[in-house]
mmCIF file of C-alpha atoms in Angstrom:
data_model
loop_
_atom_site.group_PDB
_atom_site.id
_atom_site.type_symbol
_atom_site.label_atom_id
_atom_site.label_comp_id
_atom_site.label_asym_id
_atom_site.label_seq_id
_atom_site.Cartn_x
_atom_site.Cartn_y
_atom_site.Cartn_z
ATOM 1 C CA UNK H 1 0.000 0.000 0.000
ATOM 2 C CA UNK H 2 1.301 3.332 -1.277
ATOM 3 C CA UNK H 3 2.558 5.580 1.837
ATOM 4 C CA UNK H 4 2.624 8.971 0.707
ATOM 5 C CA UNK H 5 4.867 11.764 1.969
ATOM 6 C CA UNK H 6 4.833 15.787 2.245
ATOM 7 C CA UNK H 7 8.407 17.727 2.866
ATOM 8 C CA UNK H 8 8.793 21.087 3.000
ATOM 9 C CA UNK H 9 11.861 22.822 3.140
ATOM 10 C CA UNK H 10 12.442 26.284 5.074
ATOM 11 C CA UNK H 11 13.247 29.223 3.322
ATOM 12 C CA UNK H 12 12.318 32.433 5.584
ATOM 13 C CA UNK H 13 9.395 34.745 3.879
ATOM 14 C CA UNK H 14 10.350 32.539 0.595
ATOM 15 C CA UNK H 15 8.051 29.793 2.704
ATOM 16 C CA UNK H 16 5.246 31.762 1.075
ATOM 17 C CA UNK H 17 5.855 30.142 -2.273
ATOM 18 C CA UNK H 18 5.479 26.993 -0.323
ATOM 19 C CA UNK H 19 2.378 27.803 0.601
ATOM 20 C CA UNK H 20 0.705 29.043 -3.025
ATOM 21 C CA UNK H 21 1.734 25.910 -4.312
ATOM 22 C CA UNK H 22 0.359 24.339 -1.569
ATOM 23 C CA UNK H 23 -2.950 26.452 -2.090
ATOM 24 C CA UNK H 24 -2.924 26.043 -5.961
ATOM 25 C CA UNK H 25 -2.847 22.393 -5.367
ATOM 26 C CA UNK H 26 -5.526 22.027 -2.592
ATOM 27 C CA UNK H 27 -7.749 23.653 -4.852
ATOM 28 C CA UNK H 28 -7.255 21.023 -7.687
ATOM 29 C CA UNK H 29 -7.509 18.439 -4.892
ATOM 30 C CA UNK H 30 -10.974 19.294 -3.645
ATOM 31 C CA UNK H 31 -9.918 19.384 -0.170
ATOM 32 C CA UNK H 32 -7.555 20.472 2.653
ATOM 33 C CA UNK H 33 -4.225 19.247 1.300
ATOM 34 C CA UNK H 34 -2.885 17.678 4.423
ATOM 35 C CA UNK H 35 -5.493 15.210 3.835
ATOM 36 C CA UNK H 36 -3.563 13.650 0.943
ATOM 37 C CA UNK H 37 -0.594 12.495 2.981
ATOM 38 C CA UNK H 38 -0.044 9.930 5.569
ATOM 39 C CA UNK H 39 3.463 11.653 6.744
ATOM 40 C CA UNK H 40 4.252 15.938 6.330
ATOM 41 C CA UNK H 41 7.692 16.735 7.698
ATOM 42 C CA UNK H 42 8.744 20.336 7.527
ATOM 43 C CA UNK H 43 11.875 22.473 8.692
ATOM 44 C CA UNK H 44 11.962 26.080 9.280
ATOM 45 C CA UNK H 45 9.073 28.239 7.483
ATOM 46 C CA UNK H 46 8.137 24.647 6.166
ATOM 47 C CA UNK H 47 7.836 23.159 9.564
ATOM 48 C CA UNK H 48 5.472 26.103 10.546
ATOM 49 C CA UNK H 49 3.578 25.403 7.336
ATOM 50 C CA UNK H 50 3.422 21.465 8.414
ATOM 51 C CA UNK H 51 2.088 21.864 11.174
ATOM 52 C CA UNK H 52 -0.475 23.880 10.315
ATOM 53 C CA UNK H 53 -1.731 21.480 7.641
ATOM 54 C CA UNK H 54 -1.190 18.438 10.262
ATOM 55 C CA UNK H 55 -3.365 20.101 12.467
ATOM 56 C CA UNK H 56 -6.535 20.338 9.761
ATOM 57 C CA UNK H 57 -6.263 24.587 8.959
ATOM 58 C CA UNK H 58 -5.834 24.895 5.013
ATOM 59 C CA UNK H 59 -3.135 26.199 2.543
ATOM 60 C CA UNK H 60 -4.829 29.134 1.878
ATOM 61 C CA UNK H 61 -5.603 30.172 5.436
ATOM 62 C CA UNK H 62 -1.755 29.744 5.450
ATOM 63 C CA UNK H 63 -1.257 31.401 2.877
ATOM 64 C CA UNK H 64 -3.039 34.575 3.665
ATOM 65 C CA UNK H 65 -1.581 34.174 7.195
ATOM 66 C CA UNK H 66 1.864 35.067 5.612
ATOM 67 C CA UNK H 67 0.746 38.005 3.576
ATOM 68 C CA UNK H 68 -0.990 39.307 6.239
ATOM 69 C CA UNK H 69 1.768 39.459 8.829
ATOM 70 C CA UNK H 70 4.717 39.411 6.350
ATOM 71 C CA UNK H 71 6.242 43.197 6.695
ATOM 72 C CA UNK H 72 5.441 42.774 10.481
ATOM 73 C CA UNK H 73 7.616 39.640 10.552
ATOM 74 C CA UNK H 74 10.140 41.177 8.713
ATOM 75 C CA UNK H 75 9.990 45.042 8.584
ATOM 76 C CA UNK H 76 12.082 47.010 6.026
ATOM 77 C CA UNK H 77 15.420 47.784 7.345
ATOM 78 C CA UNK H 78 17.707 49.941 6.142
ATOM 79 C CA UNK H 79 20.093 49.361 3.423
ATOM 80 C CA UNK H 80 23.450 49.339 4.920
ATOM 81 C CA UNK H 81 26.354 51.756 4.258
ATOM 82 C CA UNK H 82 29.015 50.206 1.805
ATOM 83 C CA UNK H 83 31.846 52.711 2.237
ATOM 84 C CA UNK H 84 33.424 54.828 5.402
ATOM 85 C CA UNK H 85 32.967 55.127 8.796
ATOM 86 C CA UNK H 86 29.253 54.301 8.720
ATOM 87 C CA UNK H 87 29.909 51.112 6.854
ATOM 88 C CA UNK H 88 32.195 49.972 9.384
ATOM 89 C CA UNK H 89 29.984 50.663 12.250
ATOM 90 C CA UNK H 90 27.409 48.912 10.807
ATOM 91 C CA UNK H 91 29.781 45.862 10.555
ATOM 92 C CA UNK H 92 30.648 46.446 14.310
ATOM 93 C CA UNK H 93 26.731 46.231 15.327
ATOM 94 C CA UNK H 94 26.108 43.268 13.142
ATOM 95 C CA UNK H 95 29.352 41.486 15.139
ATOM 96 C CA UNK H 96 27.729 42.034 18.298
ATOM 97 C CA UNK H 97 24.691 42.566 18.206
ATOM 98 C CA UNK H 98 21.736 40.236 18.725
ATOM 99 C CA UNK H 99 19.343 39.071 16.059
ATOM 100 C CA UNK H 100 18.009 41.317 13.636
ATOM 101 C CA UNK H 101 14.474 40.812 14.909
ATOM 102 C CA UNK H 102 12.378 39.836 18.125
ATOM 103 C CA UNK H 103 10.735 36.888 17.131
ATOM 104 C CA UNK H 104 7.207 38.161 18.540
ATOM 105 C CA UNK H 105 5.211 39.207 15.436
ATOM 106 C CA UNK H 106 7.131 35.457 14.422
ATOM 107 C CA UNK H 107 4.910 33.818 17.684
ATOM 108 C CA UNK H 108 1.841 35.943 16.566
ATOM 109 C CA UNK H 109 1.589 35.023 13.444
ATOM 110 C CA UNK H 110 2.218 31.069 14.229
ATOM 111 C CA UNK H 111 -0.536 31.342 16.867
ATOM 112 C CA UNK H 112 -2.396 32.310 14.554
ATOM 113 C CA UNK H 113 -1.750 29.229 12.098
ATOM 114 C CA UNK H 114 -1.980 26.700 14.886
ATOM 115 C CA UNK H 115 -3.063 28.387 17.843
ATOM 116 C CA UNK H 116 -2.002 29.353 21.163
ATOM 117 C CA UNK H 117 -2.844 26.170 23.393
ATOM 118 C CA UNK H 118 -3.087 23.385 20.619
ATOM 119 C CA UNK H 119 -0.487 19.863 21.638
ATOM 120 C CA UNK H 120 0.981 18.435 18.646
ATOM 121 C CA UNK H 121 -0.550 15.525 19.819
ATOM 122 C CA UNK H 122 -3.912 17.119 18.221
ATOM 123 C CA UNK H 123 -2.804 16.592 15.133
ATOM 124 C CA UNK H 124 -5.235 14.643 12.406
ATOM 125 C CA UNK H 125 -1.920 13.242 10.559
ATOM 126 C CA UNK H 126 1.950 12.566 11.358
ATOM 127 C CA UNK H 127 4.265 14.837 11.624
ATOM 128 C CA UNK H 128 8.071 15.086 11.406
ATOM 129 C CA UNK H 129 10.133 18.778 12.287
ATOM 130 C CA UNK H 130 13.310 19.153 12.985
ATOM 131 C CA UNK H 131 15.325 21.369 14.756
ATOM 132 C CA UNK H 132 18.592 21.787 17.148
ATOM 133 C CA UNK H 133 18.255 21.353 20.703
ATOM 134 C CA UNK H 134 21.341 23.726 21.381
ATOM 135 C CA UNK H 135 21.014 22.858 25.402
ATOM 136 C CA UNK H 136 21.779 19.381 25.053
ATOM 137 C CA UNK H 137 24.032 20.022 21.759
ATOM 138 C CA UNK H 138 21.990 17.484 19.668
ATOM 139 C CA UNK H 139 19.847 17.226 16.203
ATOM 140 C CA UNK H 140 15.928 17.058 17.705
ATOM 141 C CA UNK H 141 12.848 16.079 15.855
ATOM 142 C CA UNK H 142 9.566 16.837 17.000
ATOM 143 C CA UNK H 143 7.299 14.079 16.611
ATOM 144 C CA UNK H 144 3.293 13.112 16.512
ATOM 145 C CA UNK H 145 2.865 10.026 18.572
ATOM 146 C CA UNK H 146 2.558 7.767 15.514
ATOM 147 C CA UNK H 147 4.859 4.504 17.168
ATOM 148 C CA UNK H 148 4.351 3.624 20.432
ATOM 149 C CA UNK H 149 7.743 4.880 21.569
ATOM 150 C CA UNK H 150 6.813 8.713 20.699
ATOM 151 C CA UNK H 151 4.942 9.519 23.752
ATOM 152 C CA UNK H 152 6.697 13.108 24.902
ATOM 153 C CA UNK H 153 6.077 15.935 21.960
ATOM 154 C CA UNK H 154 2.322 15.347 21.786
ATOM 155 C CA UNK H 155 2.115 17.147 25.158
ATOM 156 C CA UNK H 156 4.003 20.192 23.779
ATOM 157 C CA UNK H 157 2.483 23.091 22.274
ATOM 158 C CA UNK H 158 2.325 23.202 18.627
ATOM 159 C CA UNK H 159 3.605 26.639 18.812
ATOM 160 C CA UNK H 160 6.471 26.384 20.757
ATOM 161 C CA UNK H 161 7.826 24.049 18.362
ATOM 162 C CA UNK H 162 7.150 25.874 15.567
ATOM 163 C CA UNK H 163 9.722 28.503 16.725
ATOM 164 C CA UNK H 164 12.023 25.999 17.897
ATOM 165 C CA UNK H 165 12.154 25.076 14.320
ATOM 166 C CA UNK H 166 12.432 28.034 12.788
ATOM 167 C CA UNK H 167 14.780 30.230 14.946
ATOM 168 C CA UNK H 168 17.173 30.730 12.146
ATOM 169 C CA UNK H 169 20.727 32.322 13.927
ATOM 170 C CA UNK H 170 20.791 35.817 12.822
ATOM 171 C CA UNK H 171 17.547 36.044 11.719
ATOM 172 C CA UNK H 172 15.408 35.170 15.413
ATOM 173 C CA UNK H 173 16.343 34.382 19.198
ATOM 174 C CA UNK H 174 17.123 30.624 20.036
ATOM 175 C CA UNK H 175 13.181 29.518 21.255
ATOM 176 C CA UNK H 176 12.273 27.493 24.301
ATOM 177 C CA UNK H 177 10.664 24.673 24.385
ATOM 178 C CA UNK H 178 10.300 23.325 28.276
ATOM 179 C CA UNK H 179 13.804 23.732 29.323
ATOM 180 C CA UNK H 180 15.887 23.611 26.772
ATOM 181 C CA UNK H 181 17.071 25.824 23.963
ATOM 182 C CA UNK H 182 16.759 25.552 20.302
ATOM 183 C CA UNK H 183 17.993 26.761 16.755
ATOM 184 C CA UNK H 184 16.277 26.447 13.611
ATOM 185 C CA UNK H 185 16.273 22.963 12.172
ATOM 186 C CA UNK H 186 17.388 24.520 8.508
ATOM 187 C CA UNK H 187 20.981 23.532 10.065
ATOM 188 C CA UNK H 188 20.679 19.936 9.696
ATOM 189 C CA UNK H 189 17.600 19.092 7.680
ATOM 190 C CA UNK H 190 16.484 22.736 6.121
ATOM 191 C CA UNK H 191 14.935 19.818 3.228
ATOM 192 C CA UNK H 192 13.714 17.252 5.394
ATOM 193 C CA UNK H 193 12.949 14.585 2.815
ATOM 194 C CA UNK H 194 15.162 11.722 3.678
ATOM 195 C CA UNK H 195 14.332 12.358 7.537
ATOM 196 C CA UNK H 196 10.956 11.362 6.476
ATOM 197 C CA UNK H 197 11.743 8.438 4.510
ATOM 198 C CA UNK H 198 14.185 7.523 7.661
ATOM 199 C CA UNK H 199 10.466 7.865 10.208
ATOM 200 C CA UNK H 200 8.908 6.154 7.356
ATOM 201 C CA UNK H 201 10.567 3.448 7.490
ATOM 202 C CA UNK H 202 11.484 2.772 11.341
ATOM 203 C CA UNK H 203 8.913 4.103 13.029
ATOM 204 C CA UNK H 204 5.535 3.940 11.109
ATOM 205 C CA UNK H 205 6.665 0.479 9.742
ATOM 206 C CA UNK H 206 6.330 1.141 5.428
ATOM 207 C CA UNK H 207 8.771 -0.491 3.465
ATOM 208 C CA UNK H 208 11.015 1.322 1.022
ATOM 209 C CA UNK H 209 9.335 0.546 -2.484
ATOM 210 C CA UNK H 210 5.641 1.673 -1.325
ATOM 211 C CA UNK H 211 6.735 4.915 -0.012
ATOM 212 C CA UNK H 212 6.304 8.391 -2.138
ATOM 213 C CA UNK H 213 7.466 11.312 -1.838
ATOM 214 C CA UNK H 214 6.356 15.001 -2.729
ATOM 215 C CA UNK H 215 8.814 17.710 -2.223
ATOM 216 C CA UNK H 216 8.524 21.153 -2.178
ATOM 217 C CA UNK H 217 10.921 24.530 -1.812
ATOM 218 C CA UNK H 218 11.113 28.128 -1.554
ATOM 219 C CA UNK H 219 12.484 28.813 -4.721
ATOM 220 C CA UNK H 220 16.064 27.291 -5.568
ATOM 221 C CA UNK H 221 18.145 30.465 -4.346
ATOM 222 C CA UNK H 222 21.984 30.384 -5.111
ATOM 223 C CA UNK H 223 24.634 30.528 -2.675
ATOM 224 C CA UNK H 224 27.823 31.054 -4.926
ATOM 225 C CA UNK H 225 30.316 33.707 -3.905
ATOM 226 C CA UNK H 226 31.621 35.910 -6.992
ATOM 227 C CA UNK H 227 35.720 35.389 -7.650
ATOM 228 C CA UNK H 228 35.955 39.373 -6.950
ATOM 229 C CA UNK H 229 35.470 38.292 -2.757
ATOM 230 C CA UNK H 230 38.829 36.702 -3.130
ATOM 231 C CA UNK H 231 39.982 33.705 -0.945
ATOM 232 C CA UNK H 232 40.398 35.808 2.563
ATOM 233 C CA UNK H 233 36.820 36.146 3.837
ATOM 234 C CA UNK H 234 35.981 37.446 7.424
ATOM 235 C CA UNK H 235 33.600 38.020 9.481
ATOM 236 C CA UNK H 236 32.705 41.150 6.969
ATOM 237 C CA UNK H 237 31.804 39.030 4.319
ATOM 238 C CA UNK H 238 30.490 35.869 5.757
ATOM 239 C CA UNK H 239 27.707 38.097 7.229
ATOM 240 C CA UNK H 240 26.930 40.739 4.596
ATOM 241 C CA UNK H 241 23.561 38.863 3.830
ATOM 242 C CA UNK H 242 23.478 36.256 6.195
ATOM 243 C CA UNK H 243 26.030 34.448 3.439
ATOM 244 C CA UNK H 244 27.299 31.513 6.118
ATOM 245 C CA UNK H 245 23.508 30.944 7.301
ATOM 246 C CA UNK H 246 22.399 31.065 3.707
ATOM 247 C CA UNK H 247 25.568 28.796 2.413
ATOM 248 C CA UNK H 248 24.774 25.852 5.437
ATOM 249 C CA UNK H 249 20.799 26.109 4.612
ATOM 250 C CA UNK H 250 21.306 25.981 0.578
ATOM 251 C CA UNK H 251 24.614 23.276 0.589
ATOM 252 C CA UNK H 252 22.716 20.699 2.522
ATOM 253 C CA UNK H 253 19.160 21.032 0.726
ATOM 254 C CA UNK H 254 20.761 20.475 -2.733
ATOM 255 C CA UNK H 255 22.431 17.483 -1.757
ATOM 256 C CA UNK H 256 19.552 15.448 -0.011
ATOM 257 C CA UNK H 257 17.362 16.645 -3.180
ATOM 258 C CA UNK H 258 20.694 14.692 -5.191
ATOM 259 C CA UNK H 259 20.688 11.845 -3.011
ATOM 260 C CA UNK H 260 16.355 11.679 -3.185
ATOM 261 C CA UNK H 261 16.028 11.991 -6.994
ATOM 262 C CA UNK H 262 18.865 9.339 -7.403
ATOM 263 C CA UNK H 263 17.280 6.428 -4.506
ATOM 264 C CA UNK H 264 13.777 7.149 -5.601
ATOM 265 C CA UNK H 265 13.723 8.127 -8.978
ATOM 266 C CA UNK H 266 9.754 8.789 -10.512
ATOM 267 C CA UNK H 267 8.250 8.081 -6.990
ATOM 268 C CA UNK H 268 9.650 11.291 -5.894
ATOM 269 C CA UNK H 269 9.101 14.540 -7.651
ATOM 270 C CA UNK H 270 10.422 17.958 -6.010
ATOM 271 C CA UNK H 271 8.269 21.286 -7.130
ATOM 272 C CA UNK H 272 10.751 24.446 -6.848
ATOM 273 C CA UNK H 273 11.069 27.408 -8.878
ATOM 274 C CA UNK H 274 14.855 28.080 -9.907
ATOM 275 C CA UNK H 275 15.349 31.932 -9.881
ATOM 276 C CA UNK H 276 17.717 34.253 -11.803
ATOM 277 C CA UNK H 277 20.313 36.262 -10.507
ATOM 278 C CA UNK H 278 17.661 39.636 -10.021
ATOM 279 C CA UNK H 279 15.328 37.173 -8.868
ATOM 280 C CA UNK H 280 17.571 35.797 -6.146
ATOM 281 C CA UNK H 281 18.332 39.561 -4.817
ATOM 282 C CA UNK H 282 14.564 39.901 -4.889
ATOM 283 C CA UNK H 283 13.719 36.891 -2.561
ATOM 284 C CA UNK H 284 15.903 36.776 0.481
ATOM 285 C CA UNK H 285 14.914 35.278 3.652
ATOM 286 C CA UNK H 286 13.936 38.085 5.407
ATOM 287 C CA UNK H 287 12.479 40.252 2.572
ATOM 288 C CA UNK H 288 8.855 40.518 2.444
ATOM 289 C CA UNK H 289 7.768 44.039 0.313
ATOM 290 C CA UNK H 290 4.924 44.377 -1.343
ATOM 291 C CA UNK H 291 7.158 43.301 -4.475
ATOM 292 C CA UNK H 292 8.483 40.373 -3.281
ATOM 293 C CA UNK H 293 5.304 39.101 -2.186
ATOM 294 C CA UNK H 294 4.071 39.576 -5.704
ATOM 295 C CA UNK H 295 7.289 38.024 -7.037
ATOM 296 C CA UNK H 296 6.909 35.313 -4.717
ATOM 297 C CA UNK H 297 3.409 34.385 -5.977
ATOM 298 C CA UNK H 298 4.109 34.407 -9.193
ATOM 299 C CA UNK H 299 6.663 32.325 -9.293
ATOM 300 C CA UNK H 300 4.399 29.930 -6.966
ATOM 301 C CA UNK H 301 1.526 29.807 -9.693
ATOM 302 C CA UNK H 302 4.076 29.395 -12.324
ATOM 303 C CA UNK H 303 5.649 26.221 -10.726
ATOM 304 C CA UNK H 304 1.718 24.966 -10.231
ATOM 305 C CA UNK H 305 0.733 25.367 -14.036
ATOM 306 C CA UNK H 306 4.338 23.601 -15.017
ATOM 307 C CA UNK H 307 3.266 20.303 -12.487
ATOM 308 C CA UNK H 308 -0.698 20.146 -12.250
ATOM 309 C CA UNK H 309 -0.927 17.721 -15.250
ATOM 310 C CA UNK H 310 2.125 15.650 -13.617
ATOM 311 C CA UNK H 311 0.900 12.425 -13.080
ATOM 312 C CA UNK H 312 2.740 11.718 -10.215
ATOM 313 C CA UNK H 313 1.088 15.093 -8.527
ATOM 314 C CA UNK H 314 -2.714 14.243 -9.938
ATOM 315 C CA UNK H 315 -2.013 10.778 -8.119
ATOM 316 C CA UNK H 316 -0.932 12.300 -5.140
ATOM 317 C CA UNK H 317 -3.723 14.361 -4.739
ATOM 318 C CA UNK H 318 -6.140 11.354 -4.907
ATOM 319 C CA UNK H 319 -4.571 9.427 -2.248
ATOM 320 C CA UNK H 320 -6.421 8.570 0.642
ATOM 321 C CA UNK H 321 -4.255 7.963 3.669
ATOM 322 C CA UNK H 322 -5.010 4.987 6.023
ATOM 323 C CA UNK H 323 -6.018 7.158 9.529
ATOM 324 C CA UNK H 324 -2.608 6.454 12.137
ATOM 325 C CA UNK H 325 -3.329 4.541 15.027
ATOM 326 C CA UNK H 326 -3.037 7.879 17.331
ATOM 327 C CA UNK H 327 -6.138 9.028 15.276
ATOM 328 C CA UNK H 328 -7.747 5.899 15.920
ATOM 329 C CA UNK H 329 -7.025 5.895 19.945
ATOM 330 C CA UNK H 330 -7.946 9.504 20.109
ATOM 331 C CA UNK H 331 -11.793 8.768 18.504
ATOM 332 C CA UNK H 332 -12.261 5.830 21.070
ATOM 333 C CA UNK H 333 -11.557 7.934 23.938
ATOM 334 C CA UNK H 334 -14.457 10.108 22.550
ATOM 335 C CA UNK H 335 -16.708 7.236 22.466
#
C-alpha cells in the first residue's frame, strides 16, 4: 500500500511560495491538502507550514496568514552603508549585536496558524520537524505520537515548536521549548525529505518501495560567492547577507534533493522554482515588500501550471491515507 509523503523545506518569507503551491494544489484536490498524505515533515518556514496542515487549517488560510503578517515579521530595514565610517559601524553592530528581529510578530503570526494552546498531539496526521536542541548540543525532531515509543512531543504546544524550528541564527532568538534551547532545524535538515523516509521506514513500519514522496521549496536560491570576494573572507563578508547561514541552509538542501532523486527516482518529484540572478536579490529570507510578495506568488503559480498535469502530482492528490493509530485511539476515547 502506497505511503505517501509531504516535505517542505524552510526558506524564511520565501516559505510563502510553499504555501501558493500548496494552495494552488488544494484547490485542484478538492480538499484540505494535508489530507492527501499519511506523513508531512517540515523544517523552518516549512515546519510552521506542516504543522499547520497536520493540524486540519488549510493552505490558503496559510497562505493569507503570511501576507498578512509578512512586513510585520520582517519590517524594512535599512540598506546598509558600503563605504566609510558608517559602513564599518554597521559591521561592528552586526558582530555584536543580537538578532536582527524579536521573534514576537514570528509567535503571533504562528498562533495564529496553529493556535495558542493546541499539543501536537492534536494533530489529524503525522508529523516530522526538525530542529537543534542547542542545550543538550543534539539534532531534535519533534514528533506526533505515531509509534508507540513517541509519547513526549504530543504534550508540547504546537507553537512552541514551531519557533524551535524556525529560529534561524541571525535572523530570530534561540526559542524554548520546556527547558531547553533551540535553533532552527534549517541547520541539519532545512529539506527534510530523507528524515521522512528515515520515520517512514522505522517508526511507522512502510517499506522502502511503497513509499512516495512530494517535495517542495522556496524557490532554488543560489549561494555562490563571486571570484571578486577573493579567498580571505571574514567576518565582513560571511555576514553581509546572512552568506554563512544562507551557504549551510542551501549546501545541505541540494544534496539530499541529489541523493532523493537518485534512490527514488519517478516516486519522488520535487516542485521548486529556480530563480535568476535579479530574482535571487529579490527573494531573500527576510524580505517581504509588497514586491516580493508579488514576485513570490508568481513564481508559486508558475511552478503549479508547469506540475498540475504531472501524473505523479494528480495521483498524489487522490490518495487517501489509512487514519494512524493515534487518530484511531484519540476517537475511542471520545466514544
Amino acid at each position: 500500500m502506497t505511503f505517501q509523503i509531504l516535505s517542505l523545506s524552510g526558506g524564511g518569507y520565501r516559505g510563502l511560495f510553499t504555501a501558493e503551491v500548496l494552495a494552488q494544489l488544494e484547490k485542484q484536490a478538492g480538499k484540505p491538502i494535508g489530507e492527501c498524505f499519511d506523513l508531512i515533515a517540515g523544517t523552518s518556514i516549512g515546519g510552521i507550514i506542516a504543522l499547520g496542515l497536520g493540524l486540519g487549517h488549510t493552505a490558503e488560510e496559510i497562505r493569507d496568514a503570511f501576507i498578512v503578517d509578512g512586513l510585520k515579521i520582517f519590517p524594512p530595514r535599512p540598506e546598509p552603508p558600503k563605504k566609510g565610517i558608517r559602513a564599518k559601524i554597521a559591521l561592528y553592530r552586526a558582530v555584536i549585536g543580537g538578532p536582527r528581529y524579536d521573534g514576537s510578530m514570528l509567535r503571533e503570526t504562528v498562533e495564529k496558524i496553529v493556535g495558542a494552546e493546541t499539543l501536537l498531539g492534536e494533530a489529524r496526521t503525522r508529523l516530522l520537524i526538525p530542529a537543534i536542541n542547542m542545550t543538550e548540543g543534539r539534532v531534535q525532531m519533534f514528533k506526533t505520537p505515531h509509534a508507540p515509543t513517541l509519547r513526549i512531543d504530543q504534550h508540547r504546544k504546537a507553537a512552541d515548536i514551531a519557533m524551535a524550528t524556525s529560529a534561524a541564527p541571525i535572523y530570530f532568538p534561540l526559542a524554548k521549548v520546556g527547558e531547553s534551547l533551540f535553533a532552527d532545524g534549517g541547520l541539519v535538515a532545512n529539506s527534510p525529505d530523507a528524515c521522512a523516509v528515515h520515520e517512514a521506514i522505522h517508526f511507522a513500519g512502510q517499506q522502502k518501495d511503497d513509499i512516495r514522496i512530494l517535495s517542495i521549496g522556496t524557490t532554488s536560491a543560489g549561494f555562490g560567492l563571486p571570484a571578486s570576494l577573493g579567498t580571505q573572507l571574514g567576518p565582513k563578508e560571511w555576514l553581509v547577507n546572512a552568506r554563512i547561514v544562507n551557504t549551510v541552509f542551501g549546501v545541505q538542501q541540494q544534496l539530499v534533493n541529489f541523493m532523493m532523486e537518485h534512490e527514488f527516482k519517478d516516486r519522488y518529484v520535487r516542485l521548486d522554482s529556480d530563480t535568476s540572478a535579479e530574482h535571487a536579490v529579490d527573494v531573500g529570507l527576510d524580505i517581504a515588500t509588497e514586491e516580493r510578495r508579488r514576485t513570490l506568488l508568481a513564481l508559486a503559480q508558475g511552478c503549479y501550471q508547469r506540475a498540475c498535469n504531472n501524473r505523479f502530482v494528480i495521483d498524489a492528490l487522490r490518495h487517501q491515507p489509512v487514519e494512524p493509530d493515534f487518530m484511531k485511539a484519540r476517537a475511542a476515547q471520545t466514544l
